[in-house]
PDB file of C-alpha atoms in Angstrom:
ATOM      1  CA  UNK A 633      52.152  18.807 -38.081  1.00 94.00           C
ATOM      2  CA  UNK A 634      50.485  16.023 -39.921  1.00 96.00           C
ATOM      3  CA  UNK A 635      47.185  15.273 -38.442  1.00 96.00           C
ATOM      4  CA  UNK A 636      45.555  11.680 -39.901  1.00 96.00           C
ATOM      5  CA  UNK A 637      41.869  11.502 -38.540  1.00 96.00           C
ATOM      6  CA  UNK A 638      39.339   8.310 -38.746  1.00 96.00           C
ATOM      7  CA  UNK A 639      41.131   7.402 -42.009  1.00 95.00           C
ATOM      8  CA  UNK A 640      40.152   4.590 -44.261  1.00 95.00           C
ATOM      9  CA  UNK A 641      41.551   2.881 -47.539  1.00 94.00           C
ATOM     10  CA  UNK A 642      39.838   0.193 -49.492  1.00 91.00           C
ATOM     11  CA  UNK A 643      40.107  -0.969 -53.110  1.00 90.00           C
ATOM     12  CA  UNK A 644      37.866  -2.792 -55.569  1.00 85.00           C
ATOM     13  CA  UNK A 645      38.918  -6.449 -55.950  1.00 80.00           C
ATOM     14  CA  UNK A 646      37.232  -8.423 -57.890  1.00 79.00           C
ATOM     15  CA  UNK A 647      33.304  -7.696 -57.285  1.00 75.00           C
ATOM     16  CA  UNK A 648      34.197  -6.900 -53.420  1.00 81.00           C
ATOM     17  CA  UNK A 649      35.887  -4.058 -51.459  1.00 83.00           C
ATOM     18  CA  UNK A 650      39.374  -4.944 -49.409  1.00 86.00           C
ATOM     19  CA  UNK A 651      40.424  -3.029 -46.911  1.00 88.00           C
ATOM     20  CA  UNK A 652      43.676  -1.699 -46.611  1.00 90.00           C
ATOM     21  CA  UNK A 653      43.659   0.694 -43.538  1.00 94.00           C
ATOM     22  CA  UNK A 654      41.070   1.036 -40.470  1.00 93.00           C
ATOM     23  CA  UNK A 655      40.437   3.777 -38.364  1.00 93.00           C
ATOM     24  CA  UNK A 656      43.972   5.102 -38.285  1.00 94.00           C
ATOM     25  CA  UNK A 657      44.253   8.291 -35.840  1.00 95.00           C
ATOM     26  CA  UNK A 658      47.756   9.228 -35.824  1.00 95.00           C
ATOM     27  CA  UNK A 659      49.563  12.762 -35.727  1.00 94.00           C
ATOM     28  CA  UNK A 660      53.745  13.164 -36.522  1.00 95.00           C
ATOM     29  CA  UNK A 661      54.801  16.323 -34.630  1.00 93.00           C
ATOM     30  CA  UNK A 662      58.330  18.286 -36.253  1.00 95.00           C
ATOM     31  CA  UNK A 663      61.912  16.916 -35.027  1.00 96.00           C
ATOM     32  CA  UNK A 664      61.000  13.305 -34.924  1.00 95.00           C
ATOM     33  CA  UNK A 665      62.088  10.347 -36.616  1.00 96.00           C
ATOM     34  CA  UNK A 666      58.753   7.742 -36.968  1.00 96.00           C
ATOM     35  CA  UNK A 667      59.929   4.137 -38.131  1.00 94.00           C
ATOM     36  CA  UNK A 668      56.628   2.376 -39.909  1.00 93.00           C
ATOM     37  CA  UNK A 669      56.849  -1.126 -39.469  1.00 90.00           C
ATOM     38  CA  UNK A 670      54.339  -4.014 -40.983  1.00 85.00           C
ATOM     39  CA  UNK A 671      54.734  -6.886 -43.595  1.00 80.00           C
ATOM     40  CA  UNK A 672      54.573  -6.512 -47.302  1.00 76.00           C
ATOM     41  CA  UNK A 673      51.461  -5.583 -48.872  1.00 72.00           C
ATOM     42  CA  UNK A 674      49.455  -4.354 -45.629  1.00 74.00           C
ATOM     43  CA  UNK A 675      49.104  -0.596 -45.623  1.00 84.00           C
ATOM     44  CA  UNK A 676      52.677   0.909 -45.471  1.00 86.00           C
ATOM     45  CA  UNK A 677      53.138   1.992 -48.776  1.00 88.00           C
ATOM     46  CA  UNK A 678      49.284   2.748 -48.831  1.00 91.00           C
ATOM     47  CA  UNK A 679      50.255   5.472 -46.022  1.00 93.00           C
ATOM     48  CA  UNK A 680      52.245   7.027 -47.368  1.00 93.00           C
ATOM     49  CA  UNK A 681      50.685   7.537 -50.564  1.00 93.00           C
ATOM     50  CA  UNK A 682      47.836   8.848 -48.712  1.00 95.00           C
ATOM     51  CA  UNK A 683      50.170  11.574 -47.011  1.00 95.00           C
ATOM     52  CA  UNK A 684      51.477  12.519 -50.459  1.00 94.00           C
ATOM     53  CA  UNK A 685      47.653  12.743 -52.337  1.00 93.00           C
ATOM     54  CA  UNK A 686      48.683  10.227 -54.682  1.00 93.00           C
ATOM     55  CA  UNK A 687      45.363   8.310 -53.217  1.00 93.00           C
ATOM     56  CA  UNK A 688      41.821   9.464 -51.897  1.00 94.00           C
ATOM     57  CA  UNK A 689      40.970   8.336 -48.461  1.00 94.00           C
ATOM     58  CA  UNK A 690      37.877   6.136 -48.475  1.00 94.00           C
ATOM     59  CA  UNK A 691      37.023   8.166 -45.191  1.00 95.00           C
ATOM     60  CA  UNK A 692      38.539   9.740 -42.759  1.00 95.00           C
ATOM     61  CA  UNK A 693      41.118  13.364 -43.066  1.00 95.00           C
ATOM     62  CA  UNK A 694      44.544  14.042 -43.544  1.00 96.00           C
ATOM     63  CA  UNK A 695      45.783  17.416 -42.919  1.00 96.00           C
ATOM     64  CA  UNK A 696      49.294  18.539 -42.899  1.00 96.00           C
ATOM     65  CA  UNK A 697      49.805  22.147 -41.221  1.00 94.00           C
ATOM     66  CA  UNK A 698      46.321  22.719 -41.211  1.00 93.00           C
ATOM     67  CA  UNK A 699      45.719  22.476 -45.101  1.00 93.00           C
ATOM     68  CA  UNK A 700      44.055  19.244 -46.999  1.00 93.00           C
ATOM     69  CA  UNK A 701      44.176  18.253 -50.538  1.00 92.00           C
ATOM     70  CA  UNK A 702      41.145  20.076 -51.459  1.00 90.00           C
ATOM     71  CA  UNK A 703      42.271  21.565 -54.770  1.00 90.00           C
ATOM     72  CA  UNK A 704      45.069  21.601 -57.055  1.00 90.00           C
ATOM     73  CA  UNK A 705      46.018  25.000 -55.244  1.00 89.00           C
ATOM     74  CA  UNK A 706      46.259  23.113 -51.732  1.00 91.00           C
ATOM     75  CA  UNK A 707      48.132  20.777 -53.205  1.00 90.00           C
ATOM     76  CA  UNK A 708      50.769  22.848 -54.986  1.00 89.00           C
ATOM     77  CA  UNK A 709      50.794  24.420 -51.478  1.00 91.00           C
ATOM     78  CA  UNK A 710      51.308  20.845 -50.000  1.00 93.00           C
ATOM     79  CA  UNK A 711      53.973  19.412 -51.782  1.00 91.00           C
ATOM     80  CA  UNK A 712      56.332  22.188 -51.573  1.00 90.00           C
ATOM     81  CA  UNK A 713      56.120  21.338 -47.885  1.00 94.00           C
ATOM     82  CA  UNK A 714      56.561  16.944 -47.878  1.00 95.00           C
ATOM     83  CA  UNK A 715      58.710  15.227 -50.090  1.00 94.00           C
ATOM     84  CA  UNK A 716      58.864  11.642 -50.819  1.00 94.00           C
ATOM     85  CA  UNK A 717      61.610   9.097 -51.830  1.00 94.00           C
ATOM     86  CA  UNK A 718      61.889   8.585 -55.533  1.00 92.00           C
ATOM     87  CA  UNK A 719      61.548   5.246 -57.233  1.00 91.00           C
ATOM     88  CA  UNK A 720      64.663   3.953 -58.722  1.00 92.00           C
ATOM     89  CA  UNK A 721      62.721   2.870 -61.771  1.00 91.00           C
ATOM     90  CA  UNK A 722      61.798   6.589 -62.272  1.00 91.00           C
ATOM     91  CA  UNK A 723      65.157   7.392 -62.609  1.00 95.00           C
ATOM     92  CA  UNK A 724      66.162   9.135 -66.707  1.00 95.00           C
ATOM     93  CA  UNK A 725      68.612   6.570 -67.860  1.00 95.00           C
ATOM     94  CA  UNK A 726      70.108   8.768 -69.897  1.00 96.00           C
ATOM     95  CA  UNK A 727      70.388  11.788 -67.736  1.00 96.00           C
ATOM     96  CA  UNK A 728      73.431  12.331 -65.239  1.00 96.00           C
ATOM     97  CA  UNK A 729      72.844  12.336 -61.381  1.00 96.00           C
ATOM     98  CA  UNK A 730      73.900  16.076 -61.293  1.00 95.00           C
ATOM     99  CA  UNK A 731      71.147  16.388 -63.996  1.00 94.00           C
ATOM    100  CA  UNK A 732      68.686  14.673 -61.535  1.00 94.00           C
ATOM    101  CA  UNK A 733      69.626  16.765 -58.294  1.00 94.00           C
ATOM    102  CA  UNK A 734      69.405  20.147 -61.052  1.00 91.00           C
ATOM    103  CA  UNK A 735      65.843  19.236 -61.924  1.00 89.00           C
ATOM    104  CA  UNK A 736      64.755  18.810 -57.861  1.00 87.00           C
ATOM    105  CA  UNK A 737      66.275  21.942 -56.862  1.00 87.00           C
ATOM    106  CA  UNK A 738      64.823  23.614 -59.493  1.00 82.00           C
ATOM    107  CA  UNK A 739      61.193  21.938 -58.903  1.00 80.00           C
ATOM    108  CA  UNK A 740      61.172  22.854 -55.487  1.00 79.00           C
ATOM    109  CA  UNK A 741      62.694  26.735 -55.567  1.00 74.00           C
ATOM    110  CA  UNK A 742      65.593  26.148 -53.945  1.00 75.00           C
ATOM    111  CA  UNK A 743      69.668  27.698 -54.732  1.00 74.00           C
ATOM    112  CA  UNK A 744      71.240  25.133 -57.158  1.00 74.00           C
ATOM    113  CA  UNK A 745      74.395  25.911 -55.009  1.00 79.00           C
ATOM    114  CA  UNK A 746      72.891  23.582 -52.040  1.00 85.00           C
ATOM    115  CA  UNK A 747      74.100  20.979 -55.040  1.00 92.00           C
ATOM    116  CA  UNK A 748      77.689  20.849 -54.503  1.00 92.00           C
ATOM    117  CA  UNK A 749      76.847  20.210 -50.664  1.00 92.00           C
ATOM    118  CA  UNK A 750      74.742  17.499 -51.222  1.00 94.00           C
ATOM    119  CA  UNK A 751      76.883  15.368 -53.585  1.00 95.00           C
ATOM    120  CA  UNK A 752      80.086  16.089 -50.958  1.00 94.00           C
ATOM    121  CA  UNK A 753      78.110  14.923 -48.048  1.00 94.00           C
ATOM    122  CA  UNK A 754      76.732  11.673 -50.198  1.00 95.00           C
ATOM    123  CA  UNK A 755      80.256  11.266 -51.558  1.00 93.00           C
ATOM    124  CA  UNK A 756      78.989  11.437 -55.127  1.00 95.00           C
ATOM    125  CA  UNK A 757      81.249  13.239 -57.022  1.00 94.00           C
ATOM    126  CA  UNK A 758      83.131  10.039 -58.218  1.00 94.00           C
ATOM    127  CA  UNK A 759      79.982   9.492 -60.272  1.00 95.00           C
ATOM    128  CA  UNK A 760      77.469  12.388 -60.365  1.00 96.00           C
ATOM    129  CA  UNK A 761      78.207  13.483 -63.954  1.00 96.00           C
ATOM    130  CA  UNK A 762      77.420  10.146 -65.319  1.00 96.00           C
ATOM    131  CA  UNK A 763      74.723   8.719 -66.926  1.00 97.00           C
ATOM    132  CA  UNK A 764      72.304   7.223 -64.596  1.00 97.00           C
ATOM    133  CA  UNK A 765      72.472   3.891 -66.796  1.00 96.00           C
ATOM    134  CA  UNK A 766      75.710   3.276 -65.256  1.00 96.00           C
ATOM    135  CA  UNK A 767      75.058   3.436 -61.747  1.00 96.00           C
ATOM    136  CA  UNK A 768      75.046   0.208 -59.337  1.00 94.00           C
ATOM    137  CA  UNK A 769      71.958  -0.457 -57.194  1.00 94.00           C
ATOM    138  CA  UNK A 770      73.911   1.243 -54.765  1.00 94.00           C
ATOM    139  CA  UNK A 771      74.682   4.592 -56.212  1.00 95.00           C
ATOM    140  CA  UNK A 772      70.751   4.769 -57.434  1.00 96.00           C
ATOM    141  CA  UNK A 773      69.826   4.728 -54.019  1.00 96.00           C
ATOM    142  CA  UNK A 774      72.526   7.707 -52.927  1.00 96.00           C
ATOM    143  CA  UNK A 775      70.972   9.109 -55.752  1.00 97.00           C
ATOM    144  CA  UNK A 776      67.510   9.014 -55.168  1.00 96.00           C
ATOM    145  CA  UNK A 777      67.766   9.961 -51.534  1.00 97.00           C
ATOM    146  CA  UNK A 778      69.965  13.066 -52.248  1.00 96.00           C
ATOM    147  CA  UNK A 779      66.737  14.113 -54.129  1.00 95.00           C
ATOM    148  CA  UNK A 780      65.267  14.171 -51.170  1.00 95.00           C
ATOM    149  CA  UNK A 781      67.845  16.347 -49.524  1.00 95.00           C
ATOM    150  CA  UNK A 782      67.581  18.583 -52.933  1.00 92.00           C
ATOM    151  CA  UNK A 783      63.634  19.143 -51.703  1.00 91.00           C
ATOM    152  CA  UNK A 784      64.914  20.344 -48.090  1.00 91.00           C
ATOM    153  CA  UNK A 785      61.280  19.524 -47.259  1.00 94.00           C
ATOM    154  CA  UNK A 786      59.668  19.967 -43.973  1.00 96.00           C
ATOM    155  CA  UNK A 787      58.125  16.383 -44.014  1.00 97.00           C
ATOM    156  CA  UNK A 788      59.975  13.202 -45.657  1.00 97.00           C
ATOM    157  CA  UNK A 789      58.255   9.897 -46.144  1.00 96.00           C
ATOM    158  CA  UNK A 790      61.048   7.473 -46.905  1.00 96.00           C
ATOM    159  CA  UNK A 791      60.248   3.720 -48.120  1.00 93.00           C
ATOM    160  CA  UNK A 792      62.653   1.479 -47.949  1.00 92.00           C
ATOM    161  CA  UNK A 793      65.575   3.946 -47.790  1.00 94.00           C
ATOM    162  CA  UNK A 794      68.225   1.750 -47.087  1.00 94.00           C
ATOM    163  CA  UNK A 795      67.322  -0.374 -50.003  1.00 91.00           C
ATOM    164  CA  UNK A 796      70.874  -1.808 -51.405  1.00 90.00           C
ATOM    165  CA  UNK A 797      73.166   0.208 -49.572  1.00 92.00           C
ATOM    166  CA  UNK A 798      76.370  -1.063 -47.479  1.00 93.00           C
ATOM    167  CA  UNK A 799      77.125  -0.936 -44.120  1.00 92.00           C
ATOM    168  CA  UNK A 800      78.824   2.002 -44.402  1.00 94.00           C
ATOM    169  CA  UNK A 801      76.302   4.271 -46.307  1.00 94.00           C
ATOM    170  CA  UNK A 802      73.707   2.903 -44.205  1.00 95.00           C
ATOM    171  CA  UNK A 803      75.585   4.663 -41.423  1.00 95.00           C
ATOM    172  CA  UNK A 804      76.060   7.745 -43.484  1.00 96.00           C
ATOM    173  CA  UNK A 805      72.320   7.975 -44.301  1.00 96.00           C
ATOM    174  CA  UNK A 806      71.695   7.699 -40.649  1.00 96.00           C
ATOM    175  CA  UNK A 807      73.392  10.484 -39.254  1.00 96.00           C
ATOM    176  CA  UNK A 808      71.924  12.395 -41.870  1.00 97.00           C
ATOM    177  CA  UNK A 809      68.482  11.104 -40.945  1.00 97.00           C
ATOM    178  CA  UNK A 810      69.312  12.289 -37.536  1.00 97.00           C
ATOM    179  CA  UNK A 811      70.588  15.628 -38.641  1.00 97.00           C
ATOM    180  CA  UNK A 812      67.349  16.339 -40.496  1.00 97.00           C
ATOM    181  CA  UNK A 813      65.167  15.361 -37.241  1.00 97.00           C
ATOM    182  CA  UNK A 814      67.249  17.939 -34.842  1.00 97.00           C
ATOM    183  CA  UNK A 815      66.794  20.201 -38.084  1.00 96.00           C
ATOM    184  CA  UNK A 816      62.851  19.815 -36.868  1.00 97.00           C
ATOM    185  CA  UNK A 817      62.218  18.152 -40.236  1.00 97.00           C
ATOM    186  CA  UNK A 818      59.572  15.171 -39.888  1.00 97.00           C
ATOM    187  CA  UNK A 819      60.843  11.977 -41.134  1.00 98.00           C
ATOM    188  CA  UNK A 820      58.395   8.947 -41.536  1.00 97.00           C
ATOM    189  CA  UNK A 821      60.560   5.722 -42.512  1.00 96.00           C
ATOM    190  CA  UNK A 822      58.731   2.700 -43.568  1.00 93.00           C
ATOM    191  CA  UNK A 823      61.827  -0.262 -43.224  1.00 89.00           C
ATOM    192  CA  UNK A 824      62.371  -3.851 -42.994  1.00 86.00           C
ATOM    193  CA  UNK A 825      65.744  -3.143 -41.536  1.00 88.00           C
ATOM    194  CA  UNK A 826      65.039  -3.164 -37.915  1.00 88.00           C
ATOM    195  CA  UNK A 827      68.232  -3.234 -36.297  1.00 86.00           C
ATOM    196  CA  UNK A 828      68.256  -0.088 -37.864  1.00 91.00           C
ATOM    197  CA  UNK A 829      65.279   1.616 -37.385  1.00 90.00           C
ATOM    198  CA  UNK A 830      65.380   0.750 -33.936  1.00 87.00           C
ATOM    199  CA  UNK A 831      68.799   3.004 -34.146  1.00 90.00           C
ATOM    200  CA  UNK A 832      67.319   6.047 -35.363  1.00 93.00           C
ATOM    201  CA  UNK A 833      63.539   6.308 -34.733  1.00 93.00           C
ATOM    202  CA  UNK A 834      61.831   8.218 -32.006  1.00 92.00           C
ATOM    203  CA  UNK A 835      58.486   6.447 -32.598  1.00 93.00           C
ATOM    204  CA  UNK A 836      57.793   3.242 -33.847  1.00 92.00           C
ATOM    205  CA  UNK A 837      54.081   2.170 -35.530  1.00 93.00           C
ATOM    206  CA  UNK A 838      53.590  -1.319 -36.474  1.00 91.00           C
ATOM    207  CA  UNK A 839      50.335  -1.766 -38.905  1.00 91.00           C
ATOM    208  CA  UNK A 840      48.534  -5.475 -38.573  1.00 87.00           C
ATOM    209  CA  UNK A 841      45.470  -6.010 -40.908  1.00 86.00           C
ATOM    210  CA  UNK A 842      44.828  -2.369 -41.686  1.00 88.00           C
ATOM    211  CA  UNK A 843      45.025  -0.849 -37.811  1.00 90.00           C
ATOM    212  CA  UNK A 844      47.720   0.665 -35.701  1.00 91.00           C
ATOM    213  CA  UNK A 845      48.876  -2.221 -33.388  1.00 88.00           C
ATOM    214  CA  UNK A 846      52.084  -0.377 -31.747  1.00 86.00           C
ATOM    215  CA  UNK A 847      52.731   3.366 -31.115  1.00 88.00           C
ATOM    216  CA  UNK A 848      55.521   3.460 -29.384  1.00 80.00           C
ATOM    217  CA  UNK A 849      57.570   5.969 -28.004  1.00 72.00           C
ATOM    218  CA  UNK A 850      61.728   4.575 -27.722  1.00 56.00           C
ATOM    219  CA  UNK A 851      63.411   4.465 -24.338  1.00 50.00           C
ATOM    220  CA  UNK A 852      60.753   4.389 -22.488  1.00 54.00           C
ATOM    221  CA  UNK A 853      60.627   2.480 -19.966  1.00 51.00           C
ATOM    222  CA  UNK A 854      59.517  -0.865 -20.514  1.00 69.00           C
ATOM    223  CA  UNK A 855      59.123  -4.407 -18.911  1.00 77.00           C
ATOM    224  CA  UNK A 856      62.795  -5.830 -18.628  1.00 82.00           C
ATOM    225  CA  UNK A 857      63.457  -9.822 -20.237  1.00 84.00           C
ATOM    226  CA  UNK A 858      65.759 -12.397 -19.820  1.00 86.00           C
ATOM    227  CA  UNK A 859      66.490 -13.529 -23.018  1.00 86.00           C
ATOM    228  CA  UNK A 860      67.431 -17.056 -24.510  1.00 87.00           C
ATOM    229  CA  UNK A 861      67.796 -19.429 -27.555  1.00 86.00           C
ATOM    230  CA  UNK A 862      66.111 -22.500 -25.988  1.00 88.00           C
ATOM    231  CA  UNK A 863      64.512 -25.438 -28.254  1.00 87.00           C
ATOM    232  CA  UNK A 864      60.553 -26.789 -27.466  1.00 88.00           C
ATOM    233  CA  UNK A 865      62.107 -29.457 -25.249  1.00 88.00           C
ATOM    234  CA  UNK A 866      64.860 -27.518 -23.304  1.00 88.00           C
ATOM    235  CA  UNK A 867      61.655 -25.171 -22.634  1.00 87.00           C
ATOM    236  CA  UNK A 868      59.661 -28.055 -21.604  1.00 89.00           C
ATOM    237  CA  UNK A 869      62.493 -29.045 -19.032  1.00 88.00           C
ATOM    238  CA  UNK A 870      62.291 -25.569 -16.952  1.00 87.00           C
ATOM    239  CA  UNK A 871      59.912 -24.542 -13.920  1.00 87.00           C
ATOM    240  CA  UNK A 872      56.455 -24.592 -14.933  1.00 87.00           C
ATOM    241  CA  UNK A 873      56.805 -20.966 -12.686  1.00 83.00           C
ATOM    242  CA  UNK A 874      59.430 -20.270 -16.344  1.00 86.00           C
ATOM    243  CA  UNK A 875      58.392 -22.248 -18.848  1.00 85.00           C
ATOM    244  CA  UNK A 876      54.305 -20.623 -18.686  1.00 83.00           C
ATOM    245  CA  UNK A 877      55.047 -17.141 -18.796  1.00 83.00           C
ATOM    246  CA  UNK A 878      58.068 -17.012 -21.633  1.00 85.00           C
ATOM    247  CA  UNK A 879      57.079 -15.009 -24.538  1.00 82.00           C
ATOM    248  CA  UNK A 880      58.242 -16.724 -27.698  1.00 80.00           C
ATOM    249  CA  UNK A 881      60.117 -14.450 -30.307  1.00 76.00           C
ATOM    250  CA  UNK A 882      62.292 -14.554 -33.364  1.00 70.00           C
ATOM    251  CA  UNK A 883      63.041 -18.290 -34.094  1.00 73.00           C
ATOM    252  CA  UNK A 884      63.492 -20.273 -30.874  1.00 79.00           C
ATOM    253  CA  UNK A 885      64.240 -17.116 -28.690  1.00 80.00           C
ATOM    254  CA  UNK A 886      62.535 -16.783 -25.403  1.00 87.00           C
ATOM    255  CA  UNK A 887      61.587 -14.157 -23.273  1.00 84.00           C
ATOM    256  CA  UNK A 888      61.176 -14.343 -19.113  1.00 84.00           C
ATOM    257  CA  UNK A 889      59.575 -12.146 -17.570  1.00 83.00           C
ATOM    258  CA  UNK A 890      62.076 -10.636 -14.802  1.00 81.00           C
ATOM    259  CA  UNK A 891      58.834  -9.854 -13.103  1.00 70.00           C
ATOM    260  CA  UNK A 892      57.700 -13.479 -12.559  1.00 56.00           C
ATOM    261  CA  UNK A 893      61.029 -14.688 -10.792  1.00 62.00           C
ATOM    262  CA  UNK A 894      64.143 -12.705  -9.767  1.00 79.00           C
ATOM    263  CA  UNK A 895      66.876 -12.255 -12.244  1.00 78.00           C
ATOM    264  CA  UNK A 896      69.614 -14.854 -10.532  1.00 85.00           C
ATOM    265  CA  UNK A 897      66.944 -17.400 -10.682  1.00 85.00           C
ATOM    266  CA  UNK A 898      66.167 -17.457 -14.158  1.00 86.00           C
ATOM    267  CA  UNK A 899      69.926 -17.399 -15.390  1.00 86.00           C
ATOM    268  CA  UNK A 900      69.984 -20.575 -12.716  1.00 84.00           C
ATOM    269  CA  UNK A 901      67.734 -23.029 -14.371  1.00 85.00           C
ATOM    270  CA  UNK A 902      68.357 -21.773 -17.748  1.00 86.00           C
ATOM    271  CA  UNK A 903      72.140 -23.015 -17.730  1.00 87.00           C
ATOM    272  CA  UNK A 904      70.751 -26.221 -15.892  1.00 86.00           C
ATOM    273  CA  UNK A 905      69.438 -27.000 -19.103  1.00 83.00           C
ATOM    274  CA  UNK A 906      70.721 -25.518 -21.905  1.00 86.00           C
ATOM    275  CA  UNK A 907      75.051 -23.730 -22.660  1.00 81.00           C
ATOM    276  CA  UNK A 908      72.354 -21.157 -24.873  1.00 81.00           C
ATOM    277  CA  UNK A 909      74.008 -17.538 -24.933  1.00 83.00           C
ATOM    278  CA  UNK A 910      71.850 -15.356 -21.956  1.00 85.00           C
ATOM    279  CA  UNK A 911      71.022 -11.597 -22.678  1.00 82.00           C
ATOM    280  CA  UNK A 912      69.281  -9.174 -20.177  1.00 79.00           C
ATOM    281  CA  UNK A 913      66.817  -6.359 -21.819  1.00 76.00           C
ATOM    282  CA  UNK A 914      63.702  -4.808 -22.498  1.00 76.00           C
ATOM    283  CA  UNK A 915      61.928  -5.981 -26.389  1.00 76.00           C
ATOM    284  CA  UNK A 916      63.637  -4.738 -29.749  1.00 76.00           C
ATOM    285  CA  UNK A 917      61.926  -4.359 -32.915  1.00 79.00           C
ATOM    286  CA  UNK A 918      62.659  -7.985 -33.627  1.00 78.00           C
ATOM    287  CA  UNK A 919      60.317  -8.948 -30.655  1.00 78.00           C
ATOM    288  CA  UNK A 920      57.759  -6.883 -31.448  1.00 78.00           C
ATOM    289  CA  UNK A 921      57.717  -7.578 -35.001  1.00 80.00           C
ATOM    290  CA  UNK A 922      57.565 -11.425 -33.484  1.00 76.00           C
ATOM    291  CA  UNK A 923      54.661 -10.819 -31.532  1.00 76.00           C
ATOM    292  CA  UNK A 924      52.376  -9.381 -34.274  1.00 76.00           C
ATOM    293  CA  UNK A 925      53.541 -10.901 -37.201  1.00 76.00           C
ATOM    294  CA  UNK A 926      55.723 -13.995 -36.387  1.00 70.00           C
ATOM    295  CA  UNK A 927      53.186 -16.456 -37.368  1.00 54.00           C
ATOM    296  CA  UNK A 928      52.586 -15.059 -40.673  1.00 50.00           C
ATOM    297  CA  UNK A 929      56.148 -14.467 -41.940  1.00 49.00           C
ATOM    298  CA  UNK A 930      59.641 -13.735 -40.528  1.00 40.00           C
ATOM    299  CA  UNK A 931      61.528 -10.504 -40.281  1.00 37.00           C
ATOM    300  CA  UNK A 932      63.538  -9.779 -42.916  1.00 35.00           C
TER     301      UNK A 932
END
């Protein structure tokens, strides 16, 4: 288990301190999936590189099965245990993928035979005995992930690990991801993709200005919407019973509370006023992602 107690991050900017993270209390038990959502620049990447000891906590502990990076001995100890995703920009140029996956195995103690069954379940072989210079954004990413898989880790924190990948490898990665987490491998994914993260995650944490905004488990039951595309003046034109309790969200989408009228009624004086497409749920990521951060940037 990872264990993150009373944990603060500042850095020196300029003459002052800026905060990065506040407070955060948060524990990630084996055999889940945790998405980590929040804009660019406020605390995600700062996380993680907490988790791996690349950082010093201003305050606050982080302990993962018990142990703390107390001394180059814990941390040996550590880091055989949690892996991270490689930067593409730490990629060797002139070193073959094979090469790459060689070197992780290797690092971490692990059969080089386990090799040969990562590059077949990636789909690699095409390319894995090339030179790293000639790979697409694509292939970099396959690449760098299958490092991961090379670590066979107990804890993975993933950034951005759909970064240029298709549709297609997007779904590949996924059931891996899923595969790994009813392994009872710990997987902390820090994405923009939503849609996506909303697909695979057991937990979702949003960060806003340094704190924990959202932990969330998924499927639970929540309050249930009626959902709409409807413009400031079609909104002005419903029941002030309708029009005072939606919840705006992603560009002009509205939510209705089912709560506030009954379901029929709502779908009523919506098409009075607007041909808008009508959708019955509970929040996604999208909404959420609205609430806490829609008036400081979009989702991407």
């Amino acid at each position: 288990m990872i264990k993150i107690s009373q944990l603060d991050k500042s850095f020196k900017n300029k003459g002052s301190r800026q905060e990065v993270l506040k407070q955060i209390d948060l524990d990630f038990q084996p055999g889940q999936i945790i998405g980590l959502v929040a804009p660019n620049g406020t605390g995600k990447s700062t996380l993680i590189n907490l988790i791996m000891g690349y950082l010093r906590p201003t305050a606050g502990t982080i302990e993962i099965d018990g142990a703390r990076y107390k001394n180059e001995g814990q941390r040996v100890k550590i880091h055989h245990k949690i892996v991270t995703l490689p930067d593409q920009f730490d990629l060797e140029p002139a070193l073959s993928g094979l090469d790459h996956l060689k070197l992780y195995t290797g690092a971490y103690g692990h059969d080089k035979d386990r090799v040969t069954k990562i590059i077949d379940q990636l789909n690699m072989s095409g390319y894995v005995k090339k030179a790293v210079s000639s790979y697409s954004l694509g292939m970099r990413q396959r690449l760098v992930f299958a490092m991961v898989l090379a670590a066979d880790a107990d804890y993975l924190m993933l950034d951005e690990v759909m970064n240029g990948l298709d549709l297609n490898n997007v779904e590949l990665l996924s059931d891996i991801l899923r595969a790994l987490r009813d392994s009872g491998k710990t997987l902390i994914i820090a994405s923009h993709i939503l849609a996506n993260l909303q697909s695979i995650a057991d937990r979702i944490i949003f960060l806003h200005h340094g704190k924990v905004v959202l932990d969330s488990i998924q499927q639970q039951d929540e309050q249930l919407f009626v959902k709409a595309d409807l413009t400031d003046t079609e909104l002005a034109k419903l029941p002030d019973v309708l029009s005072h309790h939606a919840i705006n969200s992603v560009g002009y989408r509205r939510l209705f509370p089912v709560s506030t009228q009954g379901y029929d009624y709502v779908i009523r004086e919506i098409k009075k006023i607007s041909p808008a497409e009508i959708s019955f749920g509970t929040r996604n990521l999208e909404d959420y992602y609205w609430k806490f951060f829609g008036q400081e940037q979009s989702a991407v």
